[in-house]
């Protein structure tokens, strides 16, 4: 079955350090992959997406993600974390022209000052 | 632009009561979606509407009905609420289909007693 997995429920990082939020996917075709962020009591906001082409995708707020087909991963990264990056992050994927989007279970990112 | 709006923000129901969650978007998007968010389970698609006049089931449609009233509005109805439907409900829209970026409303928090 096609799926999106976020293996970490929580990631803790010190401010100024690099951060990575992991996402892996299982597909039967070429995926569309997304990252969304959710701040407390708010709806999800789009960060970035991969469709095709360059494996390194740059998005909002200094975030980027690398599509790795051999490892079936799409990890979210930022070189220097801010306290304001603390939020819930969702990876999502769509795998064919007929499939619906699937969301991962979410990873809570906590940045300590 | 208000983006995606949802009403109400919060609702308490008794088991067996009915209610309709309202959603509207002002971005001239063709596709609209209803999700529920439960702890540890990410977002699960309830129903979606690819375009005005069409609706289709998502991952968890049981106990819900939807109406795409016009291009702007997409409502979700609970005919006989159950405690298992306690959740946060999000409406979203996209230009055309699941491969496009989705824009989310602020959510409706529903408690069924």
Tab-separated table of C-alpha atoms in Angstrom:
chain	number	residue	atom	x	y	z
A	1	UNK	CA	0.000	0.000	0.000
A	2	UNK	CA	1.157	3.517	-0.691
A	3	UNK	CA	2.080	5.388	2.458
A	4	UNK	CA	3.963	8.258	4.013
A	5	UNK	CA	5.850	7.701	7.253
A	6	UNK	CA	7.279	10.149	9.726
A	7	UNK	CA	9.335	7.938	12.043
A	8	UNK	CA	9.842	10.533	14.789
A	9	UNK	CA	6.969	11.851	16.892
A	10	UNK	CA	9.186	14.575	18.349
A	11	UNK	CA	12.440	16.265	17.387
A	12	UNK	CA	14.298	18.527	19.827
A	13	UNK	CA	16.973	20.934	18.600
A	14	UNK	CA	18.870	23.834	20.137
A	15	UNK	CA	18.415	27.222	18.536
A	16	UNK	CA	21.091	27.887	15.930
A	17	UNK	CA	21.719	24.203	15.245
A	18	UNK	CA	20.721	22.481	12.009
A	19	UNK	CA	17.459	20.559	12.050
A	20	UNK	CA	16.135	17.568	10.130
A	21	UNK	CA	12.606	16.202	10.151
A	22	UNK	CA	12.395	12.807	8.491
A	23	UNK	CA	9.882	11.516	5.962
A	24	UNK	CA	9.890	8.282	3.989
A	25	UNK	CA	7.415	7.098	1.402
A	26	UNK	CA	6.402	3.962	-0.411
A	27	UNK	CA	5.309	4.386	-3.987
A	28	UNK	CA	4.506	2.575	-7.153
A	29	UNK	CA	5.293	5.541	-9.377
A	30	UNK	CA	6.793	9.022	-9.322
A	31	UNK	CA	5.507	10.887	-6.308
A	32	UNK	CA	4.421	14.413	-5.614
A	33	UNK	CA	5.729	15.192	-2.114
A	34	UNK	CA	4.860	18.058	0.210
A	35	UNK	CA	5.763	19.520	3.572
A	36	UNK	CA	3.244	21.486	5.625
A	37	UNK	CA	3.604	23.197	9.004
A	38	UNK	CA	0.939	23.671	11.657
A	39	UNK	CA	1.241	26.248	14.415
A	40	UNK	CA	-0.917	25.887	17.550
A	41	UNK	CA	-4.648	26.276	16.930
A	42	UNK	CA	-4.106	27.004	13.252
A	43	UNK	CA	-4.637	25.220	9.964
A	44	UNK	CA	-1.767	23.732	7.994
A	45	UNK	CA	0.448	25.999	5.921
A	46	UNK	CA	2.345	24.953	2.807
A	47	UNK	CA	6.152	24.930	3.071
A	48	UNK	CA	7.397	23.277	-0.106
A	49	UNK	CA	6.776	20.563	-2.665
A	50	UNK	CA	8.633	18.235	-4.990
A	51	UNK	CA	7.152	17.353	-8.369
A	52	UNK	CA	10.065	16.531	-10.616
A	53	UNK	CA	13.467	17.889	-11.542
A	54	UNK	CA	15.969	19.201	-9.021
A	55	UNK	CA	16.141	16.895	-5.992
A	56	UNK	CA	16.767	19.807	-3.619
A	57	UNK	CA	13.641	21.864	-3.105
A	58	UNK	CA	13.709	25.233	-1.357
A	59	UNK	CA	10.672	26.526	0.459
A	60	UNK	CA	9.331	29.105	2.865
A	61	UNK	CA	11.076	30.341	6.047
A	62	UNK	CA	14.496	28.991	4.992
A	63	UNK	CA	13.414	25.353	4.858
A	64	UNK	CA	14.527	22.920	2.186
A	65	UNK	CA	13.966	19.244	1.467
A	66	UNK	CA	15.909	16.671	-0.478
A	67	UNK	CA	14.181	14.055	-2.595
A	68	UNK	CA	16.154	10.815	-2.465
A	69	UNK	CA	14.685	8.179	-4.749
A	70	UNK	CA	17.056	5.368	-3.744
A	71	UNK	CA	16.236	5.823	-0.051
A	72	UNK	CA	12.601	6.804	-0.723
A	73	UNK	CA	13.040	9.770	1.579
A	74	UNK	CA	12.062	13.434	1.556
A	75	UNK	CA	13.615	14.882	4.713
A	76	UNK	CA	12.973	18.493	5.714
A	77	UNK	CA	16.032	20.515	6.690
A	78	UNK	CA	17.076	23.943	7.877
A	79	UNK	CA	20.690	25.032	8.479
A	80	UNK	CA	20.004	27.099	11.599
A	81	UNK	CA	16.898	26.554	13.731
A	82	UNK	CA	14.852	29.363	15.259
A	83	UNK	CA	12.627	29.131	18.336
A	84	UNK	CA	9.787	30.283	16.071
A	85	UNK	CA	10.220	27.092	14.001
A	86	UNK	CA	8.650	25.130	16.870
A	87	UNK	CA	5.492	23.590	15.399
A	88	UNK	CA	3.953	20.385	14.058
A	89	UNK	CA	5.278	19.320	10.651
A	90	UNK	CA	3.495	17.064	8.193
A	91	UNK	CA	4.858	15.268	5.175
A	92	UNK	CA	2.344	14.370	2.468
A	93	UNK	CA	2.470	12.490	-0.807
A	94	UNK	CA	0.519	11.688	-3.935
A	95	UNK	CA	1.679	8.887	-6.139
A	96	UNK	CA	-0.152	8.816	-9.421
A	97	UNK	CA	-2.653	10.723	-11.471
A	98	UNK	CA	-5.447	8.734	-9.858
A	99	UNK	CA	-4.361	8.638	-6.232
A	100	UNK	CA	-5.394	10.903	-3.397
A	101	UNK	CA	-2.975	12.756	-1.169
A	102	UNK	CA	-1.825	10.947	1.991
A	103	UNK	CA	-0.503	12.691	5.087
A	104	UNK	CA	2.035	11.370	7.559
A	105	UNK	CA	1.260	11.295	11.261
A	106	UNK	CA	3.222	14.473	11.978
A	107	UNK	CA	6.432	15.364	13.835
A	108	UNK	CA	6.495	17.893	16.630
A	109	UNK	CA	9.585	20.085	16.340
A	110	UNK	CA	10.725	21.823	19.507
A	111	UNK	CA	13.495	24.404	19.353
A	112	UNK	CA	14.991	25.332	22.730
A	113	UNK	CA	16.617	28.742	23.227
B	1	UNK	CA	-8.571	37.686	0.544
B	2	UNK	CA	-9.885	35.706	3.494
B	3	UNK	CA	-8.587	32.442	2.013
B	4	UNK	CA	-10.444	29.461	3.491
B	5	UNK	CA	-12.960	30.147	6.235
B	6	UNK	CA	-14.731	27.627	8.465
B	7	UNK	CA	-17.664	27.915	10.840
B	8	UNK	CA	-18.138	27.236	13.659
B	9	UNK	CA	-14.768	27.328	15.418
B	10	UNK	CA	-15.917	25.080	18.233
B	11	UNK	CA	-18.989	22.918	18.821
B	12	UNK	CA	-20.224	20.539	21.485
B	13	UNK	CA	-22.807	17.944	20.469
B	14	UNK	CA	-24.622	15.166	22.251
B	15	UNK	CA	-24.556	11.688	20.761
B	16	UNK	CA	-27.177	11.421	18.040
B	17	UNK	CA	-27.399	15.125	17.276
B	18	UNK	CA	-26.722	16.413	13.786
B	19	UNK	CA	-24.787	19.392	12.558
B	20	UNK	CA	-23.250	20.915	9.446
B	21	UNK	CA	-19.752	22.316	9.237
B	22	UNK	CA	-19.439	25.133	6.746
B	23	UNK	CA	-16.448	25.946	4.563
B	24	UNK	CA	-15.909	28.660	1.983
B	25	UNK	CA	-12.947	29.766	-0.134
B	26	UNK	CA	-12.444	32.952	-2.100
B	27	UNK	CA	-9.446	31.879	-4.194
B	28	UNK	CA	-11.484	30.570	-7.146
B	29	UNK	CA	-10.167	27.071	-6.505
B	30	UNK	CA	-11.773	24.102	-8.205
B	31	UNK	CA	-11.017	21.424	-5.589
B	32	UNK	CA	-12.048	21.298	-1.957
B	33	UNK	CA	-11.402	18.805	0.840
B	34	UNK	CA	-12.522	17.817	4.327
B	35	UNK	CA	-10.055	16.251	6.756
B	36	UNK	CA	-10.145	15.198	10.361
B	37	UNK	CA	-7.110	15.446	12.608
B	38	UNK	CA	-6.682	13.093	15.530
B	39	UNK	CA	-3.631	12.820	17.821
B	40	UNK	CA	-0.969	10.532	16.401
B	41	UNK	CA	-2.899	9.911	13.197
B	42	UNK	CA	-2.131	12.950	11.123
B	43	UNK	CA	-4.784	14.179	8.734
B	44	UNK	CA	-7.234	11.746	7.220
B	45	UNK	CA	-9.284	12.647	4.182
B	46	UNK	CA	-13.039	12.357	4.719
B	47	UNK	CA	-14.440	13.595	1.414
B	48	UNK	CA	-13.252	15.758	-1.402
B	49	UNK	CA	-14.691	17.571	-4.381
B	50	UNK	CA	-12.493	17.727	-7.453
B	51	UNK	CA	-14.693	20.343	-9.054
B	52	UNK	CA	-18.089	21.944	-8.658
B	53	UNK	CA	-20.790	19.316	-8.909
B	54	UNK	CA	-18.605	16.347	-7.980
B	55	UNK	CA	-17.795	14.702	-4.656
B	56	UNK	CA	-15.891	11.560	-3.769
B	57	UNK	CA	-15.095	9.533	-0.687
B	58	UNK	CA	-11.769	9.715	1.051
B	59	UNK	CA	-10.203	7.426	3.601
B	60	UNK	CA	-12.808	7.781	6.402
B	61	UNK	CA	-16.221	8.747	4.921
B	62	UNK	CA	-18.505	6.693	7.183
B	63	UNK	CA	-20.868	8.824	9.248
B	64	UNK	CA	-20.427	11.916	7.079
B	65	UNK	CA	-22.052	13.505	4.062
B	66	UNK	CA	-20.932	16.450	1.982
B	67	UNK	CA	-22.429	19.021	-0.337
B	68	UNK	CA	-20.552	21.125	-2.865
B	69	UNK	CA	-23.054	23.960	-2.850
B	70	UNK	CA	-21.224	26.018	-5.473
B	71	UNK	CA	-17.614	26.674	-6.426
B	72	UNK	CA	-16.951	28.552	-3.194
B	73	UNK	CA	-18.680	26.404	-0.585
B	74	UNK	CA	-18.254	22.823	0.589
B	75	UNK	CA	-20.158	21.650	3.656
B	76	UNK	CA	-19.723	18.571	5.844
B	77	UNK	CA	-22.704	17.065	7.644
B	78	UNK	CA	-22.819	14.708	10.570
B	79	UNK	CA	-26.292	13.150	10.559
B	80	UNK	CA	-26.045	11.364	13.910
B	81	UNK	CA	-22.945	12.318	15.827
B	82	UNK	CA	-20.958	9.696	17.726
B	83	UNK	CA	-18.177	10.144	20.312
B	84	UNK	CA	-15.734	8.661	17.764
B	85	UNK	CA	-16.322	11.768	15.660
B	86	UNK	CA	-14.743	13.980	18.317
B	87	UNK	CA	-11.918	15.563	16.371
B	88	UNK	CA	-10.600	18.706	14.754
B	89	UNK	CA	-11.980	19.169	11.256
B	90	UNK	CA	-10.126	21.044	8.539
B	91	UNK	CA	-11.368	22.223	5.212
B	92	UNK	CA	-8.872	22.873	2.420
B	93	UNK	CA	-8.883	23.938	-1.200
B	94	UNK	CA	-6.525	23.673	-4.148
B	95	UNK	CA	-6.492	25.044	-7.649
B	96	UNK	CA	-7.153	21.686	-9.298
B	97	UNK	CA	-6.629	18.309	-7.711
B	98	UNK	CA	-4.518	16.571	-5.110
B	99	UNK	CA	-1.195	17.345	-6.816
B	100	UNK	CA	-1.645	21.048	-6.182
B	101	UNK	CA	-0.794	22.929	-3.011
B	102	UNK	CA	-3.655	22.907	-0.546
B	103	UNK	CA	-4.737	25.911	1.492
B	104	UNK	CA	-6.292	25.139	4.845
B	105	UNK	CA	-8.919	26.799	6.986
B	106	UNK	CA	-8.424	27.408	10.728
B	107	UNK	CA	-10.327	24.286	11.756
B	108	UNK	CA	-13.440	23.351	13.721
B	109	UNK	CA	-12.988	21.640	17.059
B	110	UNK	CA	-15.869	19.209	17.638
B	111	UNK	CA	-16.629	17.446	20.899
B	112	UNK	CA	-19.307	14.741	20.922
B	113	UNK	CA	-20.480	13.718	24.374
